[in-house]
C-alpha cells in the first residue's frame, strides 16, 4: 500500500511518501515547500501570497504522488490554518489542486500524533517520555508511555510567530516564554526528552554540519543546552547572506531558526532539561500508520 501524508504547517508544507509492504514501512525522505502560512494578515486571515505558494506546492505534490503510485492521500493542517478565519475555505480549495482526505488538528491532537510518530517501538521499555515539537506557529508538548499520552499542551509560540520578537534583541523570546510552561506531572520512570519538528531537526543538522539534510543522521542526535546556546550566539548577529552559508541551515529557515532555538532554551531551562534527543520521525509517520490501519479494516 502506498500513501502520501501531507503536513500543512505554519512555515512549510511537507510531504511524506510511504509504502507499507509485508508489515514493514518504507519511508521516502520528506520533501518540503516553504509557504509561510503562519504570517497572517492583521485580521488573522491567511495571506494571498502564502495561499498561492501552497496551491503551487500542492500541484507539485499531486504530480509526485501520481508518479509514486499513491493509493491514499491524507493531509493535516496545524496552527496557521486552525487559527485563520479563512482556514476552512483554504483547505477546501487545496483539494482542487490535490484531491485528498484532510483534517485540521487541534493542538492536543498535534501533540499526540507527534509523540506516537517519534517514539513508536521505543515505548516498549516501559519508561515515560516527553516530546517537544517547535513548529512555525505553535509548540506542542506530550508526555506518556506505552499506554499512551496522559499529559499534553499546545502553546501559541513558534518560530514564525515569534520571529519579530526575537529580532528585537537577545533574551526577548526567552523572557516572554520563560514562565509559559505548565508543571509536568511525570507518573513513572522517566526516559528522555525527544525533540521533533523543523526547529529541532535543523538545529541537529547545523550541529552535525550536514551539507545535505539526512534524516538517518539526525535521528537520535543529542543536543545539549550549551550546544543550542552556542548555535544561537553564532547565528544571531549574522546577516541573512551569511546564514545561507551555514551548513545544515536551509534557506527557508534562515530567518526564523534563532527564534525557534530560543523557544527551545526557554523550555529546557523551565524543566531543567540538560539535553534533548532529536527525532526525524514525527506526526507524519503516526498519521501514515493510522491511515494504513483504517484502510486495511475496510
Coordinates of C-alpha atoms in Angstrom, one line a residue:
X1 CA 0.0 0.0 0.0
X2 CA 1.4 3.4 -1.0
X3 CA 0.5 6.6 0.9
X4 CA 1.1 10.3 0.8
X5 CA 1.0 12.2 4.1
X6 CA 1.0 16.0 3.9
X7 CA 1.7 18.3 6.8
X8 CA 0.3 21.8 6.3
X9 CA 2.3 23.8 8.8
X10 CA 2.9 27.5 9.6
X11 CA 6.3 27.6 8.0
X12 CA 6.1 24.9 5.3
X13 CA 4.1 22.2 3.6
X14 CA 5.8 18.8 4.0
X15 CA 5.3 15.6 2.0
X16 CA 6.0 12.0 3.2
X17 CA 5.7 9.2 0.6
X18 CA 5.5 5.8 2.3
X19 CA 5.0 2.2 1.3
X20 CA 3.6 -0.5 3.6
X21 CA 4.6 -3.9 2.5
X22 CA 4.8 -7.3 4.3
X23 CA 4.2 -5.5 7.7
X24 CA 7.2 -3.1 7.1
X25 CA 7.1 0.6 6.5
X26 CA 9.4 2.1 3.9
X27 CA 9.6 5.9 4.1
X28 CA 11.0 8.2 1.4
X29 CA 12.9 11.3 2.5
X30 CA 10.4 14.1 3.4
X31 CA 10.1 16.9 0.9
X32 CA 9.3 20.5 1.9
X33 CA 7.9 23.7 0.4
X34 CA 8.3 27.0 2.4
X35 CA 4.9 28.7 2.3
X36 CA 4.8 30.8 5.5
X37 CA 1.1 30.3 6.2
X38 CA 1.8 31.5 9.7
X39 CA 2.5 35.1 8.6
X40 CA -1.2 36.0 8.5
X41 CA -2.9 39.3 7.7
X42 CA -3.6 41.7 10.6
X43 CA -7.2 40.5 10.7
X44 CA -6.0 36.9 11.2
X45 CA -6.7 35.6 7.7
X46 CA -4.2 33.7 5.6
X47 CA -2.3 35.9 3.2
X48 CA -2.9 35.6 -0.5
X49 CA 0.8 35.1 -1.2
X50 CA 1.1 32.2 1.3
X51 CA -2.0 30.5 -0.1
X52 CA -0.8 30.9 -3.7
X53 CA 2.6 29.4 -2.6
X54 CA 0.7 26.5 -1.0
X55 CA -1.5 25.9 -4.1
X56 CA 1.7 25.7 -6.2
X57 CA 3.2 23.2 -3.7
X58 CA 0.0 21.1 -3.9
X59 CA 0.1 21.0 -7.7
X60 CA 3.7 19.6 -7.4
X61 CA 2.7 17.2 -4.6
X62 CA -0.1 15.8 -6.8
X63 CA 2.5 15.1 -9.6
X64 CA 4.9 13.4 -7.2
X65 CA 2.1 11.3 -5.6
X66 CA 0.9 10.2 -9.0
X67 CA 4.4 9.2 -10.0
X68 CA 4.8 7.2 -6.8
X69 CA 1.5 5.4 -7.3
X70 CA -0.2 6.7 -4.2
X71 CA -3.5 5.0 -3.3
X72 CA -4.4 7.2 -0.3
X73 CA -3.5 10.8 0.1
X74 CA -4.1 12.4 3.5
X75 CA -3.4 16.0 4.7
X76 CA -3.4 17.5 8.1
X77 CA -3.2 21.2 9.0
X78 CA -1.9 22.7 12.2
X79 CA -1.9 26.1 14.0
X80 CA -1.8 28.6 11.0
X81 CA -4.9 27.1 9.4
X82 CA -6.5 26.2 12.7
X83 CA -6.5 29.9 13.8
X84 CA -7.3 31.6 10.5
X85 CA -10.8 32.7 9.7
X86 CA -10.4 31.5 6.2
X87 CA -8.7 28.3 7.1
X88 CA -11.6 26.0 6.2
X89 CA -12.1 27.7 2.9
X90 CA -8.4 27.4 2.1
X91 CA -8.4 23.6 2.9
X92 CA -11.4 23.1 0.6
X93 CA -9.6 25.0 -2.2
X94 CA -6.5 22.8 -1.7
X95 CA -8.4 19.7 -2.7
X96 CA -8.9 21.2 -6.2
X97 CA -5.1 21.1 -6.7
X98 CA -4.5 17.8 -5.0
X99 CA -7.6 15.6 -4.1
X100 CA -7.2 14.2 -0.6
X101 CA -8.8 13.5 2.7
X102 CA -7.8 16.1 5.2
X103 CA -8.3 17.2 8.8
X104 CA -7.5 20.3 10.8
X105 CA -5.9 19.1 14.0
X106 CA -6.4 20.6 17.5
X107 CA -3.2 21.4 19.4
X108 CA -3.7 18.3 21.6
X109 CA -4.1 16.0 18.6
X110 CA -1.0 17.5 17.1
X111 CA 0.9 16.8 20.3
X112 CA -0.3 13.2 20.5
X113 CA 0.5 12.4 16.8
X114 CA 3.9 13.8 17.2
X115 CA 4.5 11.7 20.3
X116 CA 3.3 8.5 18.7
X117 CA 5.3 9.1 15.5
X118 CA 8.6 9.9 17.2
X119 CA 8.5 7.2 19.8
X120 CA 6.8 4.2 18.3
X121 CA 8.6 1.0 19.4
X122 CA 10.8 2.8 21.8
X123 CA 8.0 2.9 24.3
X124 CA 8.3 -0.9 24.8
X125 CA 10.9 -0.2 27.5
X126 CA 8.1 0.9 29.8
X127 CA 9.6 4.3 30.5
X128 CA 7.9 7.7 30.2
X129 CA 9.0 10.2 27.5
X130 CA 8.2 13.8 26.7
X131 CA 8.2 15.2 23.1
X132 CA 8.6 18.8 22.3
X133 CA 7.6 20.0 18.8
X134 CA 8.5 23.6 18.0
X135 CA 6.7 24.5 14.8
X136 CA 6.2 27.8 13.0
X137 CA 3.1 28.8 14.8
X138 CA 2.8 26.7 18.0
X139 CA 4.8 24.4 20.3
X140 CA 3.4 21.1 21.5
X141 CA 4.4 19.0 24.5
X142 CA 3.3 15.5 25.1
X143 CA 4.1 13.2 28.0
X144 CA 3.3 9.5 28.0
X145 CA 4.3 5.9 28.0
X146 CA 3.4 2.7 26.1
X147 CA -0.2 3.1 27.3
X148 CA -0.5 6.5 25.5
X149 CA -0.2 10.2 26.2
X150 CA -1.6 11.3 29.6
X151 CA -0.5 15.0 29.6
X152 CA -0.2 17.4 26.6
X153 CA -0.1 21.1 26.0
X154 CA -0.2 23.3 22.9
X155 CA 1.3 26.8 23.3
X156 CA 0.9 29.7 20.8
X157 CA 4.6 30.2 20.4
X158 CA 6.5 29.2 17.3
X159 CA 9.5 30.2 15.1
X160 CA 7.5 32.2 12.6
X161 CA 5.2 33.7 15.2
X162 CA 8.0 35.0 17.4
X163 CA 10.5 35.9 14.7
X164 CA 9.9 39.7 15.0
X165 CA 10.2 39.5 18.8
X166 CA 13.4 37.6 18.5
X167 CA 14.8 40.3 16.2
X168 CA 14.1 42.9 18.9
X169 CA 17.1 41.5 20.8
X170 CA 18.7 38.7 22.7
X171 CA 16.6 37.2 25.6
X172 CA 13.3 38.7 24.4
X173 CA 11.8 35.3 23.4
X174 CA 13.3 33.7 26.4
X175 CA 11.8 36.3 28.7
X176 CA 8.4 36.1 27.0
X177 CA 8.2 32.3 27.2
X178 CA 10.2 31.5 30.4
X179 CA 7.1 31.3 32.6
X180 CA 4.7 29.9 30.0
X181 CA 5.4 26.2 30.6
X182 CA 3.0 24.3 32.9
X183 CA 4.2 21.9 35.5
X184 CA 4.6 18.4 34.0
X185 CA 3.5 15.6 36.2
X186 CA 5.6 12.6 35.3
X187 CA 3.9 9.4 36.5
X188 CA 6.7 6.8 36.3
X189 CA 10.3 6.1 35.5
X190 CA 11.4 8.8 33.0
X191 CA 13.3 8.1 29.8
X192 CA 14.3 11.2 27.8
X193 CA 13.1 14.4 26.2
X194 CA 12.6 14.0 22.5
X195 CA 12.7 16.9 20.1
X196 CA 10.7 16.8 16.8
X197 CA 9.7 19.2 14.1
X198 CA 11.7 21.6 11.8
X199 CA 13.4 23.7 14.5
X200 CA 14.8 20.7 16.2
X201 CA 15.9 18.8 13.1
X202 CA 17.5 22.0 11.7
X203 CA 19.5 22.5 14.9
X204 CA 20.7 18.9 14.7
X205 CA 21.7 19.4 11.1
X206 CA 23.6 22.5 11.9
X207 CA 25.3 20.8 14.8
X208 CA 26.3 17.9 12.5
X209 CA 27.4 20.3 9.8
X210 CA 25.3 18.5 7.2
X211 CA 25.8 19.7 3.6
X212 CA 22.6 18.0 2.6
X213 CA 19.9 17.1 5.1
X214 CA 19.9 13.4 6.1
X215 CA 17.2 12.2 8.4
X216 CA 19.1 9.0 9.3
X217 CA 21.9 11.1 10.7
X218 CA 19.6 13.5 12.5
X219 CA 17.6 10.6 14.1
X220 CA 18.8 10.2 17.7
X221 CA 21.2 13.1 17.6
X222 CA 21.8 14.5 21.1
X223 CA 21.6 18.3 21.5
X224 CA 22.8 19.8 24.8
X225 CA 21.6 23.1 26.3
X226 CA 25.1 24.5 25.7
X227 CA 25.2 23.5 22.1
X228 CA 21.8 25.2 21.4
X229 CA 23.0 28.4 23.1
X230 CA 26.2 28.3 21.0
X231 CA 24.2 28.0 17.8
X232 CA 22.0 31.0 18.8
X233 CA 25.1 33.1 19.6
X234 CA 26.7 32.1 16.4
X235 CA 23.7 32.9 14.2
X236 CA 22.1 35.9 15.9
X237 CA 24.5 38.5 14.5
X238 CA 24.9 37.0 11.1
X239 CA 23.3 38.6 8.1
X240 CA 20.8 36.5 6.1
X241 CA 23.5 36.0 3.4
X242 CA 26.0 34.8 6.0
X243 CA 23.4 32.4 7.4
X244 CA 22.8 30.9 3.9
X245 CA 26.4 29.6 4.1
X246 CA 25.9 27.8 7.4
X247 CA 25.9 24.0 6.8
X248 CA 22.6 22.4 7.8
X249 CA 20.6 25.6 7.7
X250 CA 18.1 25.7 4.8
X251 CA 17.2 29.0 3.2
X252 CA 13.5 28.6 4.3
X253 CA 14.5 28.6 7.9
X254 CA 17.4 31.1 7.9
X255 CA 15.4 34.0 9.3
X256 CA 13.4 32.0 11.9
X257 CA 15.8 29.5 13.3
X258 CA 17.1 31.8 16.1
X259 CA 13.5 32.4 17.4
X260 CA 12.8 28.6 17.3
X261 CA 16.1 27.8 19.2
X262 CA 15.3 30.5 21.8
X263 CA 11.9 28.8 22.5
X264 CA 13.9 25.5 23.0
X265 CA 16.3 27.1 25.5
X266 CA 13.3 28.6 27.4
X267 CA 11.7 25.1 27.6
X268 CA 15.0 23.5 28.6
X269 CA 15.5 26.0 31.4
X270 CA 12.0 25.8 32.7
X271 CA 12.1 22.0 33.1
X272 CA 15.9 21.8 33.8
X273 CA 16.5 19.7 30.8
X274 CA 20.2 19.2 30.1
X275 CA 19.8 17.7 26.6
X276 CA 17.2 16.5 24.1
X277 CA 17.4 13.7 21.6
X278 CA 16.2 14.7 18.1
X279 CA 13.8 12.5 16.1
X280 CA 13.4 12.9 12.3
X281 CA 10.1 10.9 12.7
X282 CA 7.1 12.8 13.9
X283 CA 3.3 13.1 13.5
X284 CA 3.6 12.3 9.8
X285 CA 4.7 8.7 10.4
X286 CA 2.0 8.3 13.1
X287 CA -0.6 9.5 10.5
X288 CA 0.7 7.0 7.9
X289 CA 0.3 4.1 10.4
X290 CA -3.3 5.3 11.2
X291 CA -4.2 5.6 7.5
X292 CA -2.9 2.1 6.9
X293 CA -5.0 0.6 9.8
X294 CA -8.1 2.5 8.6
X295 CA -7.8 1.2 5.1
X296 CA -6.9 -2.4 6.0
X297 CA -10.0 -2.6 8.2
X298 CA -12.3 -1.5 5.3

